[in-house]
Coordinates of N, CA and C in Angstrom, one line a residue:
M1186 N 240.3 213.6 -24.8 CA 240.7 212.3 -25.4 C 241.5 212.4 -26.8
L1187 N 242.3 211.7 -26.9 CA 243.3 211.6 -27.9 C 243.3 210.3 -28.6
Q1188 N 243.1 210.3 -29.8 CA 243.0 208.9 -30.7 C 244.1 208.9 -31.9
T1189 N 244.6 208.0 -32.2 CA 245.5 207.9 -33.2 C 245.3 206.7 -34.1
S1190 N 245.6 206.7 -35.5 CA 245.3 205.6 -36.5 C 246.5 205.7 -37.3
I1191 N 247.0 204.6 -37.7 CA 248.1 204.5 -38.6 C 247.6 203.4 -39.8
D1192 N 248.3 203.5 -41.2 CA 247.8 202.6 -42.3 C 248.3 201.3 -41.6
S1193 N 247.5 200.4 -42.0 CA 247.8 198.9 -41.7 C 248.5 198.4 -42.5
G1194 N 249.2 197.2 -42.2 CA 250.2 196.4 -42.7 C 251.4 197.0 -42.8
P1195 N 252.5 196.1 -43.5 CA 254.0 196.4 -43.3 C 254.1 197.6 -44.6
A1196 N 255.2 198.3 -44.3 CA 255.6 199.4 -45.4 C 256.9 199.3 -45.8
Y1197 N 257.3 200.1 -46.9 CA 258.5 199.7 -47.5 C 259.3 201.1 -46.9
V1198 N 260.9 201.2 -47.0 CA 261.3 202.3 -46.7 C 261.2 203.3 -47.8
Q1199 N 260.9 204.5 -47.4 CA 260.5 205.6 -48.1 C 259.1 205.6 -48.7
Q1200 N 258.3 204.7 -48.1 CA 257.0 204.5 -48.5 C 256.1 205.5 -47.8
A1201 N 255.3 206.3 -48.2 CA 254.2 207.4 -47.5 C 253.4 206.1 -46.7
V1202 N 253.2 206.6 -45.5 CA 252.2 205.9 -44.7 C 251.4 206.9 -44.0
G1203 N 250.1 206.6 -44.1 CA 249.2 207.6 -43.5 C 249.3 207.4 -42.0
Y1204 N 248.9 208.8 -41.4 CA 248.7 208.7 -39.9 C 248.1 209.9 -39.3
V1205 N 246.9 209.5 -38.5 CA 246.1 210.6 -37.9 C 246.0 210.6 -36.6
V1206 N 245.8 211.8 -36.1 CA 245.6 212.3 -34.7 C 244.1 213.0 -34.7
R1207 N 243.3 212.4 -33.8 CA 242.0 213.1 -33.4 C 241.9 213.4 -32.0
L1208 N 241.8 214.7 -31.8 CA 241.4 215.2 -30.4 C 240.0 215.4 -30.2
Y1209 N 239.4 214.8 -29.2 CA 238.0 215.0 -28.7 C 237.9 215.9 -27.4
Y1210 N 237.0 217.0 -27.5 CA 237.1 217.7 -26.3 C 235.5 218.3 -26.1
E1211 N 235.2 218.6 -25.0 CA 233.9 219.3 -24.7 C 234.1 220.5 -25.0
P1212 N 233.3 221.3 -25.9 CA 233.5 222.8 -26.4 C 233.4 223.6 -25.1
S1213 N 232.4 223.5 -24.2 CA 232.1 224.3 -23.2 C 233.1 224.3 -22.1
R1214 N 234.3 223.3 -22.0 CA 235.0 223.1 -21.0 C 236.5 223.8 -21.3
L1215 N 236.9 223.6 -22.7 CA 238.3 224.0 -23.1 C 238.4 225.4 -23.4
I1216 N 239.4 225.9 -23.2 CA 239.8 227.5 -23.3 C 240.6 227.6 -24.4
D1217 N 241.6 226.8 -24.3 CA 242.8 226.9 -25.2 C 243.9 225.8 -25.2
G1218 N 244.6 225.5 -26.1 CA 245.8 224.5 -25.9 C 246.4 224.4 -27.1
N1219 N 247.4 223.3 -27.1 CA 248.4 223.2 -28.0 C 248.7 221.5 -28.2
L1220 N 248.4 221.3 -29.5 CA 248.4 219.8 -29.7 C 249.9 219.3 -30.5
E1221 N 250.7 218.4 -30.0 CA 251.9 218.2 -30.5 C 252.0 216.7 -30.8
Q1222 N 252.7 216.6 -32.2 CA 253.0 215.1 -32.4 C 254.5 215.1 -32.8
P1223 N 255.2 214.4 -31.6 CA 256.6 214.1 -31.8 C 257.2 213.4 -33.2
T1224 N 258.1 213.9 -33.7 CA 258.6 213.0 -35.0 C 259.2 211.5 -34.5
P1225 N 259.1 210.6 -35.0 CA 259.6 209.4 -34.5 C 261.0 209.3 -34.9
K1226 N 261.9 208.4 -34.3 CA 263.3 208.4 -34.8 C 263.4 207.2 -36.1
G1227 N 264.2 207.8 -37.1 CA 264.1 206.8 -38.3 C 263.0 207.2 -39.2
A1228 N 262.4 208.4 -39.0 CA 261.4 208.6 -40.2 C 261.2 210.2 -40.2
S1229 N 260.4 210.5 -41.2 CA 260.3 212.1 -41.4 C 258.6 211.9 -41.1
L1230 N 258.2 213.1 -40.6 CA 256.5 213.2 -40.4 C 256.0 214.5 -40.9
V1231 N 255.4 214.4 -41.9 CA 255.1 215.8 -42.8 C 253.5 215.8 -42.6
R1232 N 253.1 217.1 -42.0 CA 251.8 217.3 -41.7 C 251.2 217.8 -43.3
L1233 N 249.8 217.2 -43.5 CA 249.2 217.4 -44.5 C 247.9 218.2 -44.4
G1234 N 247.9 219.4 -45.0 CA 246.6 220.3 -44.8 C 246.4 220.9 -43.6
D1235 N 245.4 221.6 -43.5 CA 244.7 222.0 -42.2 C 244.2 221.2 -41.3
D1236 N 243.9 221.4 -40.1 CA 243.0 220.6 -39.1 C 241.7 220.4 -39.6
V1237 N 240.9 219.2 -39.6 CA 239.6 219.1 -40.0 C 238.9 219.1 -38.8
E1238 N 237.8 219.9 -38.5 CA 237.0 219.9 -37.4 C 235.5 219.4 -37.6
S1239 N 235.2 218.6 -36.8 CA 233.7 218.3 -36.9 C 233.2 217.8 -35.4
N1240 N 231.9 217.6 -35.6 CA 230.9 217.4 -34.0 C 230.7 215.9 -34.2
T1241 N 230.5 215.3 -33.0 CA 230.2 214.2 -32.6 C 229.6 213.9 -31.2
A1242 N 228.9 212.9 -31.1 CA 228.3 212.6 -29.5 C 228.9 211.5 -29.3
I1243 N 229.4 211.1 -27.9 CA 229.9 210.1 -27.4 C 229.2 209.8 -26.0
G1244 N 228.4 208.8 -25.7 CA 227.6 208.6 -24.6 C 226.5 209.7 -24.6
G1245 N 226.0 210.2 -25.5 CA 224.9 211.5 -25.5 C 225.5 212.8 -25.2
K1246 N 226.9 213.0 -24.9 CA 227.3 214.2 -24.7 C 228.0 214.7 -26.1
P1247 N 227.9 216.0 -26.2 CA 228.6 216.5 -27.7 C 230.2 216.9 -27.4
Y1248 N 230.9 216.5 -28.4 CA 232.2 216.7 -28.4 C 232.7 217.1 -29.8
R1249 N 233.8 218.1 -29.8 CA 234.3 218.9 -30.9 C 235.4 217.9 -31.2
V1250 N 235.6 217.5 -32.5 CA 236.9 216.8 -33.0 C 237.8 217.5 -33.6
V1251 N 239.1 217.5 -33.6 CA 240.1 218.1 -34.5 C 240.9 217.0 -34.9
E1252 N 240.9 216.9 -36.4 CA 241.6 215.7 -36.9 C 242.8 216.4 -37.7
R1253 N 243.9 215.8 -37.4 CA 245.1 216.4 -37.9 C 245.8 215.0 -38.7
R1254 N 246.2 215.5 -40.0 CA 246.5 214.4 -40.9 C 248.2 214.6 -41.1
Y1255 N 248.8 213.3 -41.1 CA 250.3 213.2 -41.3 C 250.5 212.3 -42.6
V1256 N 251.8 212.5 -42.9 CA 252.3 211.4 -43.9 C 253.7 211.1 -43.1
L1257 N 253.9 209.9 -43.0 CA 255.0 209.2 -42.3 C 255.8 208.6 -43.2
I1258 N 257.3 208.9 -43.4 CA 258.0 208.3 -44.5 C 259.2 207.6 -43.7
P1259 N 259.4 206.3 -43.6 CA 260.3 205.6 -42.9 C 261.8 205.6 -43.7
D1260 N 262.9 206.0 -43.1 CA 264.2 206.0 -43.4 C 264.8 204.9 -43.5
R1261 N 264.3 203.9 -42.6 CA 265.1 202.5 -42.5 C 264.3 201.3 -42.0
P1262 N 264.6 200.2 -42.4 CA 263.8 199.1 -42.2 C 263.7 198.9 -40.6
G1263 N 262.9 198.1 -40.1 CA 262.6 197.5 -38.8 C 261.3 198.1 -38.4
L1264 N 261.2 197.9 -36.9 CA 259.9 198.2 -36.4 C 260.0 199.7 -36.1
L1265 N 259.1 200.3 -36.8 CA 259.0 201.9 -36.6 C 258.1 202.5 -35.4
Q1266 N 258.5 202.9 -34.4 CA 257.7 203.4 -33.0 C 257.3 204.9 -33.4
V1267 N 255.8 205.2 -33.4 CA 255.5 206.5 -33.6 C 255.1 207.1 -32.1
P1268 N 255.9 208.0 -31.5 CA 255.4 208.3 -30.2 C 253.9 208.8 -30.0
P1269 N 253.5 208.9 -28.8 CA 252.2 209.5 -28.8 C 252.0 210.9 -28.8
P1270 N 250.9 211.4 -29.4 CA 250.8 213.0 -29.4 C 250.4 213.3 -28.0
V1271 N 250.4 214.6 -27.7 CA 250.3 215.2 -26.6 C 249.7 216.4 -26.5
F1272 N 248.5 216.8 -25.8 CA 247.8 218.0 -25.9 C 248.0 218.5 -24.6
Q1273 N 248.3 219.9 -24.5 CA 248.4 220.6 -23.1 C 247.4 222.0 -23.3
G1274 N 246.6 222.3 -22.5 CA 245.9 223.4 -22.5 C 245.3 223.8 -21.2
R1275 N 244.4 224.7 -21.3 CA 243.5 225.2 -20.3 C 242.3 225.0 -20.5
G1276 N 241.4 224.6 -19.2 CA 240.0 224.3 -19.2 C 239.4 224.9 -18.2
I1277 N 238.2 224.8 -18.0 CA 237.0 225.1 -16.9 C 236.9 224.1 -16.2
V1278 N 237.0 224.4 -14.8 CA 236.9 222.9 -13.9 C 235.4 222.6 -13.9
S1279 N 234.5 223.4 -13.7 CA 233.1 223.2 -13.4 C 232.2 224.1 -14.4
L1280 N 231.1 223.5 -14.7 CA 230.2 224.2 -15.3 C 229.7 225.6 -14.6
F1281 N 229.3 225.3 -13.2 CA 229.0 226.1 -12.4 C 230.0 227.3 -12.5
D1282 N 231.3 227.1 -12.3 CA 232.4 228.3 -12.4 C 232.2 229.1 -13.5
E1283 N 231.9 228.4 -14.8 CA 231.9 229.0 -16.0 C 230.5 230.1 -16.2
M1284 N 229.5 229.3 -15.6 CA 228.2 230.2 -15.5 C 228.1 231.4 -14.4
T1285 N 228.8 231.2 -13.3 CA 229.1 232.3 -12.6 C 230.1 233.4 -12.8
G1286 N 231.0 232.9 -13.5 CA 232.0 233.9 -13.9 C 233.3 233.6 -13.0
G1287 N 233.1 232.6 -12.3 CA 234.2 232.3 -11.3 C 235.4 232.0 -11.9
G1288 N 235.1 231.2 -13.0 CA 236.2 230.9 -14.1 C 237.6 230.1 -13.4
D1289 N 237.2 229.3 -12.8 CA 238.4 228.4 -12.1 C 239.1 227.7 -13.2
R1290 N 240.4 228.1 -13.6 CA 240.9 227.3 -14.8 C 241.9 226.4 -14.3
S1291 N 242.0 225.3 -14.9 CA 242.7 224.3 -14.8 C 243.7 223.9 -15.9
S1292 N 244.7 223.0 -15.5 CA 245.7 222.7 -16.6 C 245.1 221.4 -17.5
V1293 N 244.9 221.2 -18.8 CA 244.5 220.1 -19.1 C 245.6 219.3 -19.9
K1294 N 245.6 218.0 -19.7 CA 246.8 217.3 -20.4 C 246.4 215.9 -20.8
A1295 N 246.7 215.6 -22.2 CA 246.3 214.2 -22.6 C 247.4 213.7 -23.6
A1296 N 247.6 212.4 -23.3 CA 248.2 211.8 -24.3 C 247.7 210.6 -25.1
G1297 N 247.9 210.5 -26.3 CA 247.4 209.3 -27.1 C 248.1 208.3 -27.1
E1298 N 247.8 207.2 -28.0 CA 248.4 206.0 -27.9 C 249.6 205.8 -29.0
S1299 N 250.7 205.3 -28.6 CA 251.8 205.2 -29.8 C 251.6 204.2 -30.7
R1300 N 252.0 204.2 -31.9 CA 251.6 203.2 -33.0 C 252.9 203.0 -33.4
S1301 N 252.8 201.7 -34.1 CA 254.1 201.0 -34.7 C 253.8 200.7 -36.1
V1302 N 254.7 200.4 -36.9 CA 254.4 199.9 -38.4 C 255.7 199.2 -38.7
Q1303 N 255.8 198.0 -39.1 CA 257.0 197.4 -39.7 C 257.3 197.7 -41.1
V1304 N 258.6 198.1 -41.2 CA 259.0 198.8 -42.3 C 260.2 197.7 -43.0
R1305 N 259.9 197.4 -44.3 CA 260.6 196.4 -45.0 C 261.8 197.3 -45.8
P1306 N 262.8 196.4 -46.0 CA 263.9 197.1 -46.8 C 263.4 197.4 -48.3
I1307 N 264.1 198.2 -49.0 CA 263.8 198.3 -50.5 C 264.3 197.1 -51.1
P1308 N 263.5 196.4 -52.1 CA 263.9 195.1 -52.6 C 265.0 195.4 -53.6
A1309 N 265.9 194.3 -53.3 CA 267.1 194.4 -54.2 C 266.7 194.4 -55.6
D1310 N 265.7 193.9 -56.1 CA 265.4 194.1 -57.8 C 264.4 195.2 -58.1
A1311 N 264.3 196.1 -57.2 CA 263.3 197.4 -57.2 C 263.9 198.3 -58.5
P1312 N 262.9 198.7 -59.3 CA 263.5 199.5 -60.5 C 263.8 200.7 -59.7
Q1313 N 265.0 201.5 -60.3 CA 265.2 203.0 -59.8 C 264.6 203.9 -60.7
P1314 N 264.2 205.3 -60.3 CA 264.3 205.6 -59.1 C 263.3 204.8 -58.1
W1315 N 263.5 204.5 -56.9 CA 262.7 203.9 -56.2 C 261.3 204.7 -55.9
L1316 N 260.1 204.3 -56.1 CA 259.1 204.9 -56.1 C 257.8 204.0 -55.2
P1317 N 257.9 203.9 -54.1 CA 256.9 202.7 -53.3 C 255.6 203.3 -53.2
A1318 N 254.8 203.6 -54.3 CA 253.6 203.8 -54.3 C 252.6 202.4 -54.7
R1319 N 251.4 202.8 -54.3 CA 250.2 201.8 -54.4 C 249.7 201.7 -55.7
G1320 N 249.8 203.1 -56.4 CA 249.3 203.1 -57.6 C 249.6 204.4 -58.5
V1321 N 250.0 204.4 -59.7 CA 250.3 205.7 -60.4 C 249.7 205.5 -61.7
S1322 N 249.0 206.8 -62.1 CA 248.3 206.8 -63.5 C 248.7 208.0 -63.9
L1323 N 248.7 208.2 -65.4 CA 249.2 209.4 -66.2 C 248.0 209.6 -67.2
R1324 N 247.5 210.8 -67.2 CA 246.5 211.0 -68.4 C 246.7 212.5 -68.9
Y1325 N 246.4 212.6 -70.2 CA 246.5 213.9 -71.0 C 245.2 214.8 -70.6
L1326 N 245.3 215.7 -69.9 CA 244.2 216.7 -69.9 C 243.9 217.7 -71.0
A1327 N 245.1 218.1 -71.5 CA 244.9 219.0 -72.7 C 246.0 218.6 -73.7
A1328 N 245.7 218.5 -74.8 CA 246.8 218.4 -75.7 C 246.2 219.0 -77.2
E1329 N 246.8 220.0 -77.8 CA 246.4 220.4 -79.2 C 246.5 219.3 -80.4
R1330 N 245.6 218.9 -81.2 CA 245.8 217.8 -82.1 C 246.5 218.4 -83.3
S1331 N 246.2 219.6 -83.6 CA 246.9 220.1 -84.9 C 247.8 221.5 -84.6
P1332 N 248.9 221.1 -84.0 CA 249.7 222.6 -83.7 C 250.3 223.1 -85.1
R1333 N 250.4 224.3 -85.2 CA 251.0 225.0 -86.1 C 252.5 225.5 -86.1
V1334 N 253.2 225.3 -87.2 CA 254.7 225.6 -87.2 C 254.8 227.1 -86.5
G1335 N 255.8 227.3 -85.5 CA 256.1 228.6 -85.0 C 255.0 228.9 -83.9
E1336 N 254.0 228.3 -83.5 CA 253.2 228.4 -82.5 C 253.2 227.6 -81.3
A1337 N 253.0 228.1 -80.0 CA 252.9 227.3 -79.0 C 251.8 226.5 -78.9
A1338 N 252.1 225.1 -78.4 CA 250.9 224.2 -78.3 C 251.1 223.9 -76.9
K1339 N 249.8 223.9 -75.9 CA 249.9 223.4 -74.7 C 249.5 222.2 -74.3
V1340 N 250.4 221.5 -73.5 CA 250.1 220.1 -73.4 C 249.9 220.0 -71.9
I1341 N 248.9 219.2 -71.2 CA 248.9 219.4 -69.7 C 248.6 217.8 -69.5
V1342 N 249.5 217.2 -68.6 CA 249.6 215.8 -68.2 C 249.3 215.9 -66.7
E1343 N 248.3 215.0 -66.1 CA 248.2 214.7 -64.8 C 248.8 213.4 -64.5
M1344 N 249.4 213.4 -63.2 CA 250.0 212.3 -62.6 C 249.1 212.2 -61.4
T1345 N 248.7 211.2 -61.2 CA 247.9 210.7 -59.9 C 248.7 209.6 -59.2
V1346 N 249.2 209.7 -57.9 CA 250.0 208.9 -57.3 C 249.2 208.5 -56.1
D1347 N 249.2 207.4 -55.4 CA 248.6 206.9 -54.3 C 249.7 206.1 -53.5
G1348 N 250.1 206.7 -52.3 CA 251.1 206.2 -51.5 C 252.4 206.9 -51.6
A1349 N 252.4 208.1 -52.2 CA 253.8 208.9 -52.3 C 253.4 210.4 -52.1
N1350 N 254.2 211.1 -51.7 CA 254.1 212.7 -51.6 C 254.8 213.4 -52.8
A1351 N 254.7 214.4 -53.1 CA 255.2 215.2 -54.2 C 256.7 215.2 -54.1
V1352 N 257.3 215.2 -53.0 CA 258.9 215.3 -52.9 C 259.7 214.3 -53.6
M1353 N 258.8 213.0 -53.4 CA 259.2 211.8 -53.7 C 259.2 211.5 -55.5
L1354 N 258.3 212.1 -56.0 CA 258.2 211.8 -57.4 C 259.1 212.5 -58.3
P1355 N 259.4 211.6 -59.3 CA 260.3 212.1 -60.3 C 259.7 213.0 -61.3
E1356 N 260.5 213.9 -61.8 CA 260.2 214.9 -62.6 C 259.5 214.3 -63.8
L1357 N 258.4 214.9 -64.6 CA 257.7 214.3 -65.6 C 258.3 215.1 -66.9
Q1358 N 258.6 214.1 -67.8 CA 259.5 214.7 -68.9 C 258.6 214.2 -70.3
L1359 N 258.5 215.3 -70.9 CA 257.9 215.2 -72.3 C 258.6 215.4 -73.5
G1360 N 258.9 214.2 -74.2 CA 260.0 214.3 -75.4 C 259.1 215.1 -76.4
A1361 N 260.0 215.7 -77.1 CA 259.9 216.6 -78.3 C 259.9 215.7 -79.6
V1362 N 259.1 215.9 -80.6 CA 259.0 215.3 -82.0 C 259.5 216.4 -82.7
G1363 N 260.8 215.8 -83.8 CA 261.0 216.8 -85.0 C 262.0 217.9 -84.3
D1364 N 261.6 219.0 -85.0 CA 262.2 220.3 -84.4 C 261.6 221.1 -83.2
A1365 N 260.6 220.4 -82.7 CA 259.8 221.0 -81.6 C 260.7 221.1 -80.5
Q1366 N 260.4 222.3 -79.7 CA 261.1 222.3 -78.2 C 260.0 222.2 -77.2
V1367 N 260.6 221.8 -76.0 CA 259.6 221.5 -74.8 C 260.0 222.5 -73.7
F1368 N 259.2 223.5 -73.1 CA 259.3 224.5 -72.1 C 258.3 223.9 -71.2
P1369 N 258.8 223.3 -69.9 CA 258.0 222.8 -69.0 C 258.0 223.8 -68.1
E1370 N 256.6 224.1 -67.6 CA 256.1 224.9 -66.4 C 256.4 224.2 -65.0
P1371 N 256.6 224.9 -64.0 CA 256.6 224.3 -62.7 C 255.2 223.3 -62.3
P1372 N 255.3 222.4 -61.7 CA 254.2 221.3 -61.6 C 253.3 222.0 -60.6
Q1373 N 252.1 221.9 -60.6 CA 251.1 222.4 -59.7 C 250.8 220.9 -59.0
V1374 N 251.1 220.9 -57.6 CA 250.6 219.9 -56.6 C 249.6 220.0 -55.8
D1375 N 248.9 219.1 -55.7 CA 247.7 219.1 -54.9 C 247.9 217.7 -53.8
E1376 N 248.2 217.8 -52.8 CA 248.4 216.7 -52.0 C 247.0 216.4 -51.0
G1377 N 246.6 215.3 -50.9 CA 245.5 215.0 -50.2 C 245.8 213.5 -49.3
F1378 N 244.9 213.2 -48.4 CA 245.1 212.2 -47.5 C 243.9 211.3 -48.1

């Protein structure tokens, strides 16, 4: 069984929208397979992290769950249709075949539900650069209070953004005071769902 979910409510053009695909299967019946999620027209689909696996019971039967997370980024306004995910694999037909080594194999196919989200255009009065995030915060993690002339002083700034991925973010810039020079290091990015 395949299940999908998408962030509720309307989104804006270029806003990150959470999208999740869950595959439920009986561990003793599935040999192998491939889970695919087609990219919708008018958006990019970025997979976040590795699959998350867990166990659950449905109707008293044990199932293995594979959860795959994505960020969907719409390119244009209108109704965005996300095509259903598809699983194709091989499974064991019966428990008796598995126990006796008969191993009658069959093709396993499943399709999930398609989802949609209404996408709004970028507002005419939106500040530029456009960053359609639900929340942005900045804080200093480290900053030397009394730096000495001629010595390096390390400053670490953390930006937390809810509703955008790293590619969408503007570069953080730290201004120098007086004759000081700033030599930024490449940012360290940790994306989550």
